Coordinates of C-alpha atoms and ligand atoms in Angstrom, one line a residue:
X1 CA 18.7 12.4 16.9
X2 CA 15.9 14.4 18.6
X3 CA 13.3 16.7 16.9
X4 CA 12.9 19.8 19.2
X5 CA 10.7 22.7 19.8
X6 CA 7.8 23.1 16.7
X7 CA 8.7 19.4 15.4
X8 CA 6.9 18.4 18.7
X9 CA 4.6 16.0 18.6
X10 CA 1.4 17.6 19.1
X11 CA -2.2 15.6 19.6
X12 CA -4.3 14.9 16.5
X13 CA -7.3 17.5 17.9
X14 CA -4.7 20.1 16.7
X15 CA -4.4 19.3 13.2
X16 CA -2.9 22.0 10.6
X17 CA -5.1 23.8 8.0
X18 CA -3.3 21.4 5.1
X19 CA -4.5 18.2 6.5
X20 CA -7.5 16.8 5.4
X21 CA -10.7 17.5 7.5
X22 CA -13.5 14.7 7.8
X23 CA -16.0 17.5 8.2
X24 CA -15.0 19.0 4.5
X25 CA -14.3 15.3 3.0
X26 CA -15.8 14.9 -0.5
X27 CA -18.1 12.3 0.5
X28 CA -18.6 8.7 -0.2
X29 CA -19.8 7.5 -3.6
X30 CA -23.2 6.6 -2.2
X31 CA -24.8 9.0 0.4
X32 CA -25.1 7.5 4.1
X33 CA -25.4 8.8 7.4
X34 CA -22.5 10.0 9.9
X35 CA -21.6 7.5 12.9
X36 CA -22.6 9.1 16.2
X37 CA -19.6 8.4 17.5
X38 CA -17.1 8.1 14.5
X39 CA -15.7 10.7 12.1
X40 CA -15.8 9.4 8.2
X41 CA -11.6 8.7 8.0
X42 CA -12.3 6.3 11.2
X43 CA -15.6 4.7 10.0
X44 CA -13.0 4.0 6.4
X45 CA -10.3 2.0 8.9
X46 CA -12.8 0.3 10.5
X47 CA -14.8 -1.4 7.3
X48 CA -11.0 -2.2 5.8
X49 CA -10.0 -3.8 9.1
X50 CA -13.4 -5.7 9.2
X51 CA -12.9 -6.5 5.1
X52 CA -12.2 -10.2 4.0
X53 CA -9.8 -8.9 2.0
X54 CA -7.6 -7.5 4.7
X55 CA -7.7 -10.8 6.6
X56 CA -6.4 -12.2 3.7
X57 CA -3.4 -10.3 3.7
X58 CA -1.9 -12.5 6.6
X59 CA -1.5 -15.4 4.0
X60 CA -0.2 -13.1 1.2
X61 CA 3.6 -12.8 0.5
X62 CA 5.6 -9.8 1.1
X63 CA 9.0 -11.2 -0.7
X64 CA 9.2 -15.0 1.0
X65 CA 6.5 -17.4 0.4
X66 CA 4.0 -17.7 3.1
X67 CA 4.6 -21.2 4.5
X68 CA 9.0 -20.7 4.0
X69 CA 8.9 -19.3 7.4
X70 CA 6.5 -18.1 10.5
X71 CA 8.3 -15.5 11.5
X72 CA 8.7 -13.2 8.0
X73 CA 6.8 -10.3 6.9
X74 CA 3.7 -11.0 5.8
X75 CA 0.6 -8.4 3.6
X76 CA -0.9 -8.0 6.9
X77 CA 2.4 -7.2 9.1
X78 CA 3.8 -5.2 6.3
X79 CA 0.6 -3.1 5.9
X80 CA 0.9 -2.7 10.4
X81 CA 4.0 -1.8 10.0
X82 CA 3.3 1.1 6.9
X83 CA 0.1 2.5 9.3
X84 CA 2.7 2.9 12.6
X85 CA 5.9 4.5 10.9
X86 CA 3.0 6.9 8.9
X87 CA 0.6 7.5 11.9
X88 CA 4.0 8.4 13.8
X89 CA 4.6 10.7 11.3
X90 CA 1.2 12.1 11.1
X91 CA 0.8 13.6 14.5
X92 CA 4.0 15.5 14.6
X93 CA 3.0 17.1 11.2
X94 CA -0.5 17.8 12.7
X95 CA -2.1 15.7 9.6
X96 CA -4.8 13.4 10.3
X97 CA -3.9 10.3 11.3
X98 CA -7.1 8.4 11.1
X99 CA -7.1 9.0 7.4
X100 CA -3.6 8.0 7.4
X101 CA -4.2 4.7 9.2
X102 CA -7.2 3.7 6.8
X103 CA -4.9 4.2 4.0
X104 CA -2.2 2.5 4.8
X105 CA -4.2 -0.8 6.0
X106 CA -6.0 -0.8 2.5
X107 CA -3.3 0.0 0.6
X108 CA -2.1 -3.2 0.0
X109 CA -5.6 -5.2 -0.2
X110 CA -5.4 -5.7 -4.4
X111 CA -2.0 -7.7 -4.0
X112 CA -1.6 -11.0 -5.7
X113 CA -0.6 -14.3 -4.1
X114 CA 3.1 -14.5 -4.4
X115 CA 3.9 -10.7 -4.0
X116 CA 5.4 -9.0 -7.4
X117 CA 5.9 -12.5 -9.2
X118 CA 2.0 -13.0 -8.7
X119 CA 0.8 -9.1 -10.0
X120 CA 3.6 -10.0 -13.4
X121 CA 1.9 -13.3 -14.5
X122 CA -1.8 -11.8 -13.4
X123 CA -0.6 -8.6 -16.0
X124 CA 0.8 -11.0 -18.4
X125 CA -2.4 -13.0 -18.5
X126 CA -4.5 -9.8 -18.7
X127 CA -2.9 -8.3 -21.5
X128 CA -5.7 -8.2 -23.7
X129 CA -8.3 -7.2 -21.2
X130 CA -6.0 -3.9 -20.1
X131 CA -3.5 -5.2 -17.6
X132 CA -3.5 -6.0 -14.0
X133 CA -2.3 -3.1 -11.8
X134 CA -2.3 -3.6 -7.8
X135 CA -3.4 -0.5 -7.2
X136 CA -5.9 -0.2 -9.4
X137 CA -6.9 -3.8 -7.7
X138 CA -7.1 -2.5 -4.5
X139 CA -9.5 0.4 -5.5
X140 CA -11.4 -2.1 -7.1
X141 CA -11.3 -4.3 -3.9
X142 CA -13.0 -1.2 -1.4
X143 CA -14.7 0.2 -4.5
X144 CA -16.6 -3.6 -5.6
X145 CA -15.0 -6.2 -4.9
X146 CA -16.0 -6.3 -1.1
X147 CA -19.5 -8.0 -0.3
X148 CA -21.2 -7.3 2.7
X149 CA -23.4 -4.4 2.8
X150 CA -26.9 -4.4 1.9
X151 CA -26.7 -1.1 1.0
X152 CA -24.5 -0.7 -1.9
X153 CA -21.0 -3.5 -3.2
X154 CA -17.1 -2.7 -1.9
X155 CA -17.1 -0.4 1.6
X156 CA -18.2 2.9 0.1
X157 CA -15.0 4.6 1.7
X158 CA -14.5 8.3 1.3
X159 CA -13.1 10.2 -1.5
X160 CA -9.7 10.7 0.6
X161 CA -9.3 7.1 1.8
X162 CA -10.0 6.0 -1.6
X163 CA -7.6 8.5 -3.4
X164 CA -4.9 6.9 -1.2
X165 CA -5.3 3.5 -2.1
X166 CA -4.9 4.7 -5.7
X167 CA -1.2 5.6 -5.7
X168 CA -0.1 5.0 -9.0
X169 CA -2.6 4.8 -12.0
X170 CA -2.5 4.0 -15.6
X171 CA -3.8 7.3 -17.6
X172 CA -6.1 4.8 -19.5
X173 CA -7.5 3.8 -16.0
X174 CA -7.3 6.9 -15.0
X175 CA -10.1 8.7 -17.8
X176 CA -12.5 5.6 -17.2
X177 CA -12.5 6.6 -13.3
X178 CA -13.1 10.0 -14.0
X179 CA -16.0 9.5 -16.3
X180 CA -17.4 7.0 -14.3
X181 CA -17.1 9.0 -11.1
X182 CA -18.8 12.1 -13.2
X183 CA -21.4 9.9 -13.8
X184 CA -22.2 9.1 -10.2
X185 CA -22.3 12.9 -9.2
X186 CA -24.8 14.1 -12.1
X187 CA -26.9 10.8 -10.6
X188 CA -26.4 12.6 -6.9
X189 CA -24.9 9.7 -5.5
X190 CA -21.8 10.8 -5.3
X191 CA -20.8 13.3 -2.0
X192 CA -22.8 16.1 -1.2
X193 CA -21.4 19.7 -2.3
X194 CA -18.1 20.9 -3.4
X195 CA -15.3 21.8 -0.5
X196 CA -15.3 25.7 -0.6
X197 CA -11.8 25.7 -2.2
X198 CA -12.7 23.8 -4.7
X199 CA -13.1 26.1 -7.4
X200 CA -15.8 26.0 -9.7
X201 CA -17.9 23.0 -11.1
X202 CA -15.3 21.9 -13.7
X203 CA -12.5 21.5 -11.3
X204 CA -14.6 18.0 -10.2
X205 CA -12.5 15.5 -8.5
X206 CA -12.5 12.4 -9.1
X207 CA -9.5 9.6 -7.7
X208 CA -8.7 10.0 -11.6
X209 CA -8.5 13.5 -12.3
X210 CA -5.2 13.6 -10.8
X211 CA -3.0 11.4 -12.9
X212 CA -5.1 13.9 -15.7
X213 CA -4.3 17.0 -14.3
X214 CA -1.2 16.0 -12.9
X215 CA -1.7 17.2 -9.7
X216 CA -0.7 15.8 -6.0
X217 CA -3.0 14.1 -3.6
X218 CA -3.5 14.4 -0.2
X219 CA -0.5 14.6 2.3
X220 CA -1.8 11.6 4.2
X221 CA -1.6 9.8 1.1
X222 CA 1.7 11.0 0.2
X223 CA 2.9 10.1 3.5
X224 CA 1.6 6.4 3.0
X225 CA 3.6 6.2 -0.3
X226 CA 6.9 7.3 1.4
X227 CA 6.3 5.3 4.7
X228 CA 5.5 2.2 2.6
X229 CA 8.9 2.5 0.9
X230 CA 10.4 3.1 4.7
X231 CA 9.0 -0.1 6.0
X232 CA 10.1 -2.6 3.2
X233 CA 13.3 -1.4 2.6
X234 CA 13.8 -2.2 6.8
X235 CA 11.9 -5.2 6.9
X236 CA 13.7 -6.9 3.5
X237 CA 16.7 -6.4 5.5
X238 CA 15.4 -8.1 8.5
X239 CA 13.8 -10.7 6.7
X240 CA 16.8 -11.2 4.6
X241 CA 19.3 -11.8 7.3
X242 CA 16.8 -14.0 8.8
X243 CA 16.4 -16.2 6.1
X244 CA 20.6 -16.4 5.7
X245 CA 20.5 -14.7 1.9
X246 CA 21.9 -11.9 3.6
X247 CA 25.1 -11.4 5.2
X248 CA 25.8 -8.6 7.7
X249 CA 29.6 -8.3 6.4
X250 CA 27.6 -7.6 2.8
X251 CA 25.4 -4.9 4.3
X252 CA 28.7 -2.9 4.4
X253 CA 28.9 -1.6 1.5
X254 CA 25.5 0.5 1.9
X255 CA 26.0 3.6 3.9
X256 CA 22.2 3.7 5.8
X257 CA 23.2 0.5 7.5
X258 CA 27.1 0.4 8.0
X259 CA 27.3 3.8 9.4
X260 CA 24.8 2.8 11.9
X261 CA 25.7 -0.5 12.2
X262 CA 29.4 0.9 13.5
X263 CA 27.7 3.0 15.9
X264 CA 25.6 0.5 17.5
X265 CA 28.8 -1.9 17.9
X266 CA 30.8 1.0 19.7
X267 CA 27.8 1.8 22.0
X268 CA 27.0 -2.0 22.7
X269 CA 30.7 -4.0 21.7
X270 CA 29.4 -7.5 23.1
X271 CA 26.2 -7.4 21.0
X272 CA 24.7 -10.4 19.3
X273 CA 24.9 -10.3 15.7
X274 CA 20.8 -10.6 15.8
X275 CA 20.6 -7.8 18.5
X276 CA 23.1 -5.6 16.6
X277 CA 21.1 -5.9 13.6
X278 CA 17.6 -5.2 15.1
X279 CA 19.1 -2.3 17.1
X280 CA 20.9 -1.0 13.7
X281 CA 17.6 -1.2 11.4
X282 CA 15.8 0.4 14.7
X283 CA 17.7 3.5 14.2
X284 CA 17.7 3.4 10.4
X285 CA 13.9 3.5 10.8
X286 CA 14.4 6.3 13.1
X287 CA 16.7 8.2 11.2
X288 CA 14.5 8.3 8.0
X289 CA 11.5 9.2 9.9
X290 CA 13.0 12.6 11.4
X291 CA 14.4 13.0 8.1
X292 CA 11.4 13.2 6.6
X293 CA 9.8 15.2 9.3
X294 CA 12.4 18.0 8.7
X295 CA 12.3 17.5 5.2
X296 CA 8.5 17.4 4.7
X297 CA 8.2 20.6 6.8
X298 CA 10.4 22.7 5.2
X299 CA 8.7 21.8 1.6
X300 CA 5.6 22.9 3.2
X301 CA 7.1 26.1 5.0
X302 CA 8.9 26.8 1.0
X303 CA 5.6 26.1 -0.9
X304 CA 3.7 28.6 1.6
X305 CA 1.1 25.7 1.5
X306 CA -1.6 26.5 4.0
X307 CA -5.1 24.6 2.9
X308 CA -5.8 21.0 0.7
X309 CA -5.9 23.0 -1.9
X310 CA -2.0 24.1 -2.1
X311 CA -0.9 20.8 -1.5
X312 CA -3.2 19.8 -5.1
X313 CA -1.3 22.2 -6.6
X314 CA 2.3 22.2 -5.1
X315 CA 5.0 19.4 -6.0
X316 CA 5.0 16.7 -3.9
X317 CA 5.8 17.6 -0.6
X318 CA 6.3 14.5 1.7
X319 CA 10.0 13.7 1.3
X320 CA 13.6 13.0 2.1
X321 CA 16.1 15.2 2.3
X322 CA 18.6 14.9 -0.7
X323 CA 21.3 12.9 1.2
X324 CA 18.9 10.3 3.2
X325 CA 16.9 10.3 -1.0
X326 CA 20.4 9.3 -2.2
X327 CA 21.3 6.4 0.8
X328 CA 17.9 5.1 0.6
X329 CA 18.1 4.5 -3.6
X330 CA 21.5 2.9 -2.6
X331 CA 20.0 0.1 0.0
X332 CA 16.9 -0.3 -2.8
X333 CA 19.6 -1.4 -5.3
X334 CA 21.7 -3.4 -2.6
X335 CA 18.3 -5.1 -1.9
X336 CA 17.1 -5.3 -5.7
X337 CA 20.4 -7.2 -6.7
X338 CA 21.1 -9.5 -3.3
X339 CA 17.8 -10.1 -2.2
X340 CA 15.0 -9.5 -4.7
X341 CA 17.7 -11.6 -7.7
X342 CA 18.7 -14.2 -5.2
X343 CA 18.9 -17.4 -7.0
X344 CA 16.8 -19.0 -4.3
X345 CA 14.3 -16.0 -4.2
X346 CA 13.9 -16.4 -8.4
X347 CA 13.5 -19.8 -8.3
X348 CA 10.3 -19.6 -6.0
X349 CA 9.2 -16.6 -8.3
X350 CA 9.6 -18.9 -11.3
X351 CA 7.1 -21.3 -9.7
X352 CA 4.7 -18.7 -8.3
X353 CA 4.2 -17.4 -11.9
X354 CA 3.8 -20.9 -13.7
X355 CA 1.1 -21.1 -10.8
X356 CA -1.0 -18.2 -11.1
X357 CA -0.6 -18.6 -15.3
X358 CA -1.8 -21.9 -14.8
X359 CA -4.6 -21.2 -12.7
X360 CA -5.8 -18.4 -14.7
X361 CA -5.8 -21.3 -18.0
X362 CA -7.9 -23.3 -16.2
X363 CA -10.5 -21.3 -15.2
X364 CA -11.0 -19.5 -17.8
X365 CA -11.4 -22.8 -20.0
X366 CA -13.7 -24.3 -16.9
X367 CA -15.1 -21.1 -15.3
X368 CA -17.6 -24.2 -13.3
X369 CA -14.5 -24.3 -11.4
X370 CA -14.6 -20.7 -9.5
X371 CA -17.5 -20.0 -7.1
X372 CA -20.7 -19.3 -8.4
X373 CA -20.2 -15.5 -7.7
X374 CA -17.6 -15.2 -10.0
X375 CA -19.2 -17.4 -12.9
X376 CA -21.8 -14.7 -13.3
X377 CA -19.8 -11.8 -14.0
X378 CA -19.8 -10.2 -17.6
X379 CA -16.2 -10.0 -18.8
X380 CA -15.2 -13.9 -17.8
X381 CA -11.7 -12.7 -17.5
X382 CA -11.7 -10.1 -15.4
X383 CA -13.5 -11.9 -12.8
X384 CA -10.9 -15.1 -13.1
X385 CA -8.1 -11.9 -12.7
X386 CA -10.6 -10.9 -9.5
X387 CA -10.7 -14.4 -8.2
X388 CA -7.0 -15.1 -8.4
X389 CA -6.0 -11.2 -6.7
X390 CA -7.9 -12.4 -3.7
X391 CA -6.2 -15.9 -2.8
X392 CA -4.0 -16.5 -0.8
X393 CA -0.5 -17.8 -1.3
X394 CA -1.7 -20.9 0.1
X395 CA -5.1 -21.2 -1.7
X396 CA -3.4 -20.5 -4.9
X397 CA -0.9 -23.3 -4.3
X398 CA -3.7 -25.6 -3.1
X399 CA -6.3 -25.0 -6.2
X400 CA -3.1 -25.7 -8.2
X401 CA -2.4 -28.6 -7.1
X402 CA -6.0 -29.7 -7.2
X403 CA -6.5 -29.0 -11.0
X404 CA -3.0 -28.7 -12.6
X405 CA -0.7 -30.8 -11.0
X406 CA -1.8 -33.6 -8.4
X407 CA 1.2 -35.2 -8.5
X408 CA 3.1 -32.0 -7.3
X409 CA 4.4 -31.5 -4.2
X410 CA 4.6 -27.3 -4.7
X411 CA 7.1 -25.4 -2.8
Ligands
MG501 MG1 3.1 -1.9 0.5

């Protein structure tokens, strides 16, 4: 289906008054100087792209182990994948794409080893100390965690960037930000003035004050949250029908894939059951992406939302339509129950938790054990929490193997 006339893509020196502009952005938490030749959303991609922590992400676990295959999805292909489909996105709604891109390559950085089953026994063990929460991780990660500038700790990304990578926040998380962040500004440290819509002194912003106030963030970040969703649902198919826990002949029964599917096999009838399921997920991809085009653009046009400010204060407004909303929670609960449940899926998710439980035991009874730089951090179990987040799948199996289990062969 092709998007016509204003849906054009236009280039990103056009961008709309609702998208955010570097030149207004709300600063970084300690001051620095521009780039000459960089705006601030570009200098953000390039210090996550240069971060240890996104290079881990090639050895971190989308939903099959690192080592059960080359070829599946990986942290790092799943976050390239998130920054194409929303970039793509980006430029035909005239919002900026550079921001876009630095938040979809960070926002994955606080992920576990082991995907889901790794965050679950990292929460479990953190019970006590308030929980483990991936994206309060992966603020941590650009905020602190990150060593490498003499300067200041983490990459001292922009309020916008940083906003992004927090998509979903505890409220409890969410006040100690926002005081914290206060704190910062009455010190100076934090950005330089207010934006001119930003209403009086006690409307501050802080990456908190939105789960408080219960108001939106930015449409790039929106868009990151909906294109992430875009990108797994697609590549858990792929990556299911790779691995052979997927059937095609099962994928009938969800309507995204089978409608498309049949259309593909009457354009192309001597297809390759592998080419006729890349060429089906191709235009599913497709299909949601002009969906939410149309659909994100008449929110906008029905909200009259004109400047950063309405889209604070409207509902959110990157979206599907109501019917591709309804096929895309059916393929979430096709994948949930065939893929995610998967005997042979849970069975490696049993053994990924007993790991990362058994890791965090140990070092917390021998902190001697982690690298010096996390021995010397005041609450001993946040920093074993910190020091488990960043492994990688194989690190975590290795280190396990080294001090729980030598006998073990792992999976
Ligand atoms: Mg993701």
């Amino acid at each position: 289906m092709l998007i016509q006339g204003a849906f054009q893509s236009t280039g990103p020196s056009s961008m709309a008054g609702y998208a955010c502009d570097p030149a207004k952005s709300l600063g970084r938490r300690f001051k620095e100087s521009p780039a000459p030749t960089r705006n601030d959303f570009q200098r953000d991609r390039d210090r996550i792209v240069h971060s240890t922590a996104f290079r881990r992400l090639v050895y971190k676990t989308q939903v099959f182990l690192n080592h059960e295959g080359d070829l599946f999805r990986t942290r790092m292909t799943h976050s390239l994948e998130v920054a194409q489909l929303a970039r793509s996105i980006s430029r035909v709604l005239r919002i900026n794409e550079d921001l876009v891109e630095a938040i979809a390559l960070a926002h994955d950085l606080g992920h576990t080893p082991f995907g889901h089953a790794g965050q679950d026994a990292l929460n479990a063990c953190m019970k006590e100390e308030g929980g483990f929460e991936h994206n309060f991780q992966s603020l941590r990660v650009v905020d602190s965690l990150e060593s490498r500038y003499p300067q200041f700790e983490g990459l001292n990304l922009t309020f916008e960037t940083r906003q992004g990578v927090l998509k979903h926040c505890s409220l409890k998380n969410a006040v100690y930000l926002h005081k914290k962040e206060r704190g910062l500004s009455t010190r100076n440290e934090l950005r330089e003035g207010l934006q001119e819509d930003d209403g009086p002194e006690g409307d501050f912003q802080s990456v908190g004050s939105r789960f408080i106030n219960n108001k939106q963030p930015s449409l790039e970040a929106q868009l990151c949250n909906l294109a992430d969703e875009v990108a797994y649902n697609a590549h858990d198919i792929d990556d299911g029908i790779r691995s052979g826990l997927i059937g095609l002949e099962q994928l009938s029964e969800v309507a995204l894939f089978e409608d498309l599917r049949k259309m593909v096999a009457q354009d192309y009838p001597a297809l390759s059951p592998r080419k006729l399921a890349y060429e089906t997920i191709r235009r599913m991809l497709s299909e949601q992406v002009y969906d939410i085009i149309r659909a994100t653009h008449d929110a906008i046009k029905f909200h009259c939302v004109q400047s950063s400010r309405d889209v604070r204060e409207a509902p959110p407004l990157v979206c599907f339509s109501a019917p591709m909303r309804a096929q895309s929670l059916e393929l979430k609960r096709f994948l949930f129950q065939n893929l995610y449940r998967h005997p042979k899926v849970v069975e490696t998710t049993c053994w990924a938790k007993q790991v990362v439980s058994d890791l965090f035991s140990v070092y917390v009874d021998n902190p001697n054990e982690m690298p010096k730089f996390n021995q010397s951090k005041d609450n001993l179990k946040r920093a074993v929490s910190d020091y488990i987040a960043g492994m990688t799948d194989r690190f975590a199996s290795s280190e396990h193997k080294r001090l729980c289990n030598p006998a073990s062969t792992g999976f």
